């Protein structure tokens, strides 16, 4: 196997997460799953509260954070910041497993946990978005999509495959300006 290919394969196998999302971090999913297993059968006596707690935790294990990241922000975050959010989640779930709350107070604490995680994730997402969409920091050429600025990803990349999306209002420009970019303001990186 050629050395560059071997290096690429090694990097691919050693990557912890591909898109920089909480759902891609197996330790976060495991912590949330363990929390659900520890709390749901034993610490909720009222069926309605048990069902709400189950739905809340399954949602956190599922696409909740990914959907939040994609719909409210760029959908990407720096790995260093994501590691901090992942550590925060694991610490919070561990403290919930050892406390003595039951039923309604425990459900309230689970809702508060989700709010705290969203707050931490929001800080990381906002930080990345500000850097990725600022041509002075990004230092790449980018395009501002005049027609569809509110979509979670730039649809120009679908029509012009030489453009790779960077965020919901801009795209990183990888190749020379293609034809058909009327309606887009093109900015060169500094």
mmCIF file of C-alpha atoms in Angstrom:
data_model
loop_
_atom_site.group_PDB
_atom_site.id
_atom_site.type_symbol
_atom_site.label_atom_id
_atom_site.label_comp_id
_atom_site.label_asym_id
_atom_site.label_seq_id
_atom_site.Cartn_x
_atom_site.Cartn_y
_atom_site.Cartn_z
ATOM 1 C CA UNK A 1 0.000 0.000 0.000
ATOM 2 C CA UNK A 2 1.453 3.426 -0.906
ATOM 3 C CA UNK A 3 2.475 5.514 2.145
ATOM 4 C CA UNK A 4 -0.029 8.364 1.520
ATOM 5 C CA UNK A 5 -2.884 5.872 1.246
ATOM 6 C CA UNK A 6 -1.780 4.076 4.408
ATOM 7 C CA UNK A 7 -1.605 7.384 6.276
ATOM 8 C CA UNK A 8 -5.061 8.354 5.056
ATOM 9 C CA UNK A 9 -6.456 4.983 6.143
ATOM 10 C CA UNK A 10 -4.791 5.282 9.554
ATOM 11 C CA UNK A 11 -6.209 8.775 10.063
ATOM 12 C CA UNK A 12 -9.652 7.599 9.015
ATOM 13 C CA UNK A 13 -9.593 4.685 11.427
ATOM 14 C CA UNK A 14 -8.320 6.766 14.316
ATOM 15 C CA UNK A 15 -10.884 9.548 13.936
ATOM 16 C CA UNK A 16 -13.281 9.714 16.862
ATOM 17 C CA UNK A 17 -16.026 11.512 15.014
ATOM 18 C CA UNK A 18 -16.519 12.478 11.447
ATOM 19 C CA UNK A 19 -18.722 15.552 11.521
ATOM 20 C CA UNK A 20 -18.010 17.059 14.897
ATOM 21 C CA UNK A 21 -21.347 16.170 16.460
ATOM 22 C CA UNK A 22 -22.374 14.872 19.857
ATOM 23 C CA UNK A 23 -24.166 11.898 18.293
ATOM 24 C CA UNK A 24 -20.863 10.837 16.714
ATOM 25 C CA UNK A 25 -19.116 10.665 20.084
ATOM 26 C CA UNK A 26 -19.755 7.149 21.346
ATOM 27 C CA UNK A 27 -18.796 8.059 24.915
ATOM 28 C CA UNK A 28 -21.596 10.663 25.005
ATOM 29 C CA UNK A 29 -24.124 8.183 23.644
ATOM 30 C CA UNK A 30 -22.963 5.602 26.168
ATOM 31 C CA UNK A 31 -23.226 8.089 29.058
ATOM 32 C CA UNK A 32 -26.772 9.056 28.044
ATOM 33 C CA UNK A 33 -27.770 5.427 27.558
ATOM 34 C CA UNK A 34 -26.357 4.439 30.948
ATOM 35 C CA UNK A 35 -28.200 7.339 32.552
ATOM 36 C CA UNK A 36 -31.471 6.212 30.979
ATOM 37 C CA UNK A 37 -30.968 2.607 32.087
ATOM 38 C CA UNK A 38 -30.034 3.686 35.623
ATOM 39 C CA UNK A 39 -32.918 6.115 36.121
ATOM 40 C CA UNK A 40 -35.958 5.002 34.181
ATOM 41 C CA UNK A 41 -36.832 1.631 35.671
ATOM 42 C CA UNK A 42 -35.966 2.375 39.271
ATOM 43 C CA UNK A 43 -36.431 6.077 40.045
ATOM 44 C CA UNK A 44 -39.730 6.897 38.390
ATOM 45 C CA UNK A 45 -42.798 5.432 40.082
ATOM 46 C CA UNK A 46 -45.400 7.531 38.226
ATOM 47 C CA UNK A 47 -45.985 6.127 34.733
ATOM 48 C CA UNK A 48 -46.515 9.512 33.024
ATOM 49 C CA UNK A 49 -43.295 10.919 34.464
ATOM 50 C CA UNK A 50 -41.431 7.745 33.513
ATOM 51 C CA UNK A 51 -42.683 8.045 29.918
ATOM 52 C CA UNK A 52 -41.682 11.724 29.709
ATOM 53 C CA UNK A 53 -38.229 11.021 31.130
ATOM 54 C CA UNK A 54 -37.797 8.099 28.739
ATOM 55 C CA UNK A 55 -38.774 10.280 25.756
ATOM 56 C CA UNK A 56 -36.466 13.077 26.892
ATOM 57 C CA UNK A 57 -33.446 10.806 27.286
ATOM 58 C CA UNK A 58 -34.105 8.888 24.067
ATOM 59 C CA UNK A 59 -34.368 12.211 22.255
ATOM 60 C CA UNK A 60 -31.017 13.290 23.682
ATOM 61 C CA UNK A 61 -29.512 9.976 22.575
ATOM 62 C CA UNK A 62 -31.085 10.413 19.149
ATOM 63 C CA UNK A 63 -30.929 13.314 16.718
ATOM 64 C CA UNK A 64 -31.944 16.106 19.118
ATOM 65 C CA UNK A 65 -28.539 17.828 19.393
ATOM 66 C CA UNK A 66 -27.740 17.276 15.719
ATOM 67 C CA UNK A 67 -31.047 18.795 14.654
ATOM 68 C CA UNK A 68 -30.514 21.730 17.007
ATOM 69 C CA UNK A 69 -27.019 22.311 15.621
ATOM 70 C CA UNK A 70 -28.181 22.165 12.012
ATOM 71 C CA UNK A 71 -31.342 24.218 12.412
ATOM 72 C CA UNK A 72 -30.034 26.934 14.724
ATOM 73 C CA UNK A 73 -26.394 27.167 13.653
ATOM 74 C CA UNK A 74 -23.890 25.989 11.070
ATOM 75 C CA UNK A 75 -24.099 22.404 12.252
ATOM 76 C CA UNK A 76 -20.363 22.118 12.839
ATOM 77 C CA UNK A 77 -18.130 22.753 15.815
ATOM 78 C CA UNK A 78 -14.408 22.602 16.523
ATOM 79 C CA UNK A 79 -13.239 19.259 17.915
ATOM 80 C CA UNK A 80 -11.575 20.886 20.949
ATOM 81 C CA UNK A 81 -14.783 22.636 21.899
ATOM 82 C CA UNK A 82 -16.833 19.542 21.216
ATOM 83 C CA UNK A 83 -14.608 17.586 23.586
ATOM 84 C CA UNK A 84 -15.406 20.132 26.297
ATOM 85 C CA UNK A 85 -19.144 19.755 25.668
ATOM 86 C CA UNK A 86 -18.809 15.948 25.678
ATOM 87 C CA UNK A 87 -16.921 16.052 29.001
ATOM 88 C CA UNK A 88 -19.589 18.355 30.394
ATOM 89 C CA UNK A 89 -22.326 15.883 29.418
ATOM 90 C CA UNK A 90 -20.479 12.933 30.938
ATOM 91 C CA UNK A 91 -19.874 14.799 34.219
ATOM 92 C CA UNK A 92 -23.506 15.888 34.411
ATOM 93 C CA UNK A 93 -24.846 12.387 33.717
ATOM 94 C CA UNK A 94 -22.540 10.899 36.348
ATOM 95 C CA UNK A 95 -23.765 13.368 38.970
ATOM 96 C CA UNK A 96 -27.397 12.596 38.104
ATOM 97 C CA UNK A 97 -26.800 8.866 38.512
ATOM 98 C CA UNK A 98 -25.586 9.281 42.083
ATOM 99 C CA UNK A 99 -28.094 11.836 43.382
ATOM 100 C CA UNK A 100 -31.234 10.762 45.232
ATOM 101 C CA UNK A 101 -33.893 12.618 43.238
ATOM 102 C CA UNK A 102 -37.044 10.755 42.231
ATOM 103 C CA UNK A 103 -40.098 11.346 40.055
ATOM 104 C CA UNK A 104 -40.993 15.037 39.413
ATOM 105 C CA UNK A 105 -37.778 16.595 40.831
ATOM 106 C CA UNK A 106 -35.716 14.130 38.795
ATOM 107 C CA UNK A 107 -37.658 14.909 35.613
ATOM 108 C CA UNK A 108 -37.146 18.628 36.266
ATOM 109 C CA UNK A 109 -33.427 17.979 36.669
ATOM 110 C CA UNK A 110 -33.331 16.042 33.375
ATOM 111 C CA UNK A 111 -34.990 18.984 31.609
ATOM 112 C CA UNK A 112 -32.457 21.312 33.246
ATOM 113 C CA UNK A 113 -29.656 18.982 32.096
ATOM 114 C CA UNK A 114 -30.827 19.268 28.506
ATOM 115 C CA UNK A 115 -30.973 23.065 28.832
ATOM 116 C CA UNK A 116 -27.436 23.201 30.263
ATOM 117 C CA UNK A 117 -26.103 20.970 27.488
ATOM 118 C CA UNK A 118 -27.832 23.127 24.861
ATOM 119 C CA UNK A 119 -26.245 26.209 26.420
ATOM 120 C CA UNK A 120 -22.761 24.652 26.283
ATOM 121 C CA UNK A 121 -23.299 23.363 22.756
ATOM 122 C CA UNK A 122 -24.637 26.749 21.673
ATOM 123 C CA UNK A 123 -21.428 28.452 22.845
ATOM 124 C CA UNK A 124 -19.301 26.021 20.845
ATOM 125 C CA UNK A 125 -21.507 26.230 17.740
ATOM 126 C CA UNK A 126 -21.626 30.019 17.833
ATOM 127 C CA UNK A 127 -17.857 30.252 18.200
ATOM 128 C CA UNK A 128 -17.308 28.023 15.170
ATOM 129 C CA UNK A 129 -19.939 29.836 13.120
ATOM 130 C CA UNK A 130 -18.349 33.214 13.774
ATOM 131 C CA UNK A 131 -14.934 31.927 12.705
ATOM 132 C CA UNK A 132 -16.088 29.895 9.709
ATOM 133 C CA UNK A 133 -18.202 32.674 8.238
ATOM 134 C CA UNK A 134 -15.738 35.512 8.780
ATOM 135 C CA UNK A 135 -13.520 35.954 5.699
ATOM 136 C CA UNK A 136 -10.840 37.660 7.816
ATOM 137 C CA UNK A 137 -10.527 34.626 10.089
ATOM 138 C CA UNK A 138 -11.425 31.869 7.637
ATOM 139 C CA UNK A 139 -8.939 33.160 5.018
ATOM 140 C CA UNK A 140 -10.778 31.287 2.294
ATOM 141 C CA UNK A 141 -12.836 32.690 -0.523
ATOM 142 C CA UNK A 142 -16.519 32.375 0.227
ATOM 143 C CA UNK A 143 -19.901 33.048 -1.309
ATOM 144 C CA UNK A 144 -22.845 34.706 0.346
ATOM 145 C CA UNK A 145 -26.060 33.127 -0.892
ATOM 146 C CA UNK A 146 -28.469 35.964 -1.632
ATOM 147 C CA UNK A 147 -31.412 33.797 -2.585
ATOM 148 C CA UNK A 148 -31.461 31.212 0.185
ATOM 149 C CA UNK A 149 -29.701 32.613 3.268
ATOM 150 C CA UNK A 150 -31.868 30.838 5.833
ATOM 151 C CA UNK A 151 -31.331 27.228 4.760
ATOM 152 C CA UNK A 152 -29.192 24.993 6.997
ATOM 153 C CA UNK A 153 -26.763 24.298 4.154
ATOM 154 C CA UNK A 154 -25.983 26.156 0.982
ATOM 155 C CA UNK A 155 -27.906 24.674 -1.976
ATOM 156 C CA UNK A 156 -25.392 26.166 -4.408
ATOM 157 C CA UNK A 157 -23.173 23.167 -3.697
ATOM 158 C CA UNK A 158 -25.860 20.908 -5.140
ATOM 159 C CA UNK A 159 -25.867 22.790 -8.441
ATOM 160 C CA UNK A 160 -22.150 23.517 -8.575
ATOM 161 C CA UNK A 161 -20.277 20.509 -7.175
ATOM 162 C CA UNK A 162 -16.954 22.348 -7.087
ATOM 163 C CA UNK A 163 -18.227 24.341 -4.109
ATOM 164 C CA UNK A 164 -18.118 22.809 -0.655
ATOM 165 C CA UNK A 165 -20.571 24.224 1.926
ATOM 166 C CA UNK A 166 -19.124 25.930 4.964
ATOM 167 C CA UNK A 167 -22.213 27.274 6.706
ATOM 168 C CA UNK A 168 -25.824 28.237 6.118
ATOM 169 C CA UNK A 169 -24.996 31.610 4.550
ATOM 170 C CA UNK A 170 -21.627 31.027 2.979
ATOM 171 C CA UNK A 171 -19.624 28.395 1.149
ATOM 172 C CA UNK A 172 -15.899 27.780 0.927
ATOM 173 C CA UNK A 173 -14.690 28.359 -2.607
ATOM 174 C CA UNK A 174 -12.393 25.553 -3.683
ATOM 175 C CA UNK A 175 -12.117 26.114 -7.447
ATOM 176 C CA UNK A 176 -12.120 29.070 -9.890
ATOM 177 C CA UNK A 177 -15.399 30.953 -10.175
ATOM 178 C CA UNK A 178 -17.798 28.736 -12.131
ATOM 179 C CA UNK A 179 -20.341 30.009 -14.585
ATOM 180 C CA UNK A 180 -23.840 30.449 -13.256
ATOM 181 C CA UNK A 181 -23.018 32.256 -10.025
ATOM 182 C CA UNK A 182 -25.208 35.253 -10.805
ATOM 183 C CA UNK A 183 -27.113 36.214 -7.666
ATOM 184 C CA UNK A 184 -24.200 35.382 -5.386
ATOM 185 C CA UNK A 185 -21.757 37.881 -3.962
ATOM 186 C CA UNK A 186 -18.260 36.450 -4.220
ATOM 187 C CA UNK A 187 -15.690 37.525 -1.636
ATOM 188 C CA UNK A 188 -12.032 36.593 -1.724
ATOM 189 C CA UNK A 189 -10.379 35.504 1.494
ATOM 190 C CA UNK A 190 -7.602 37.699 2.866
#
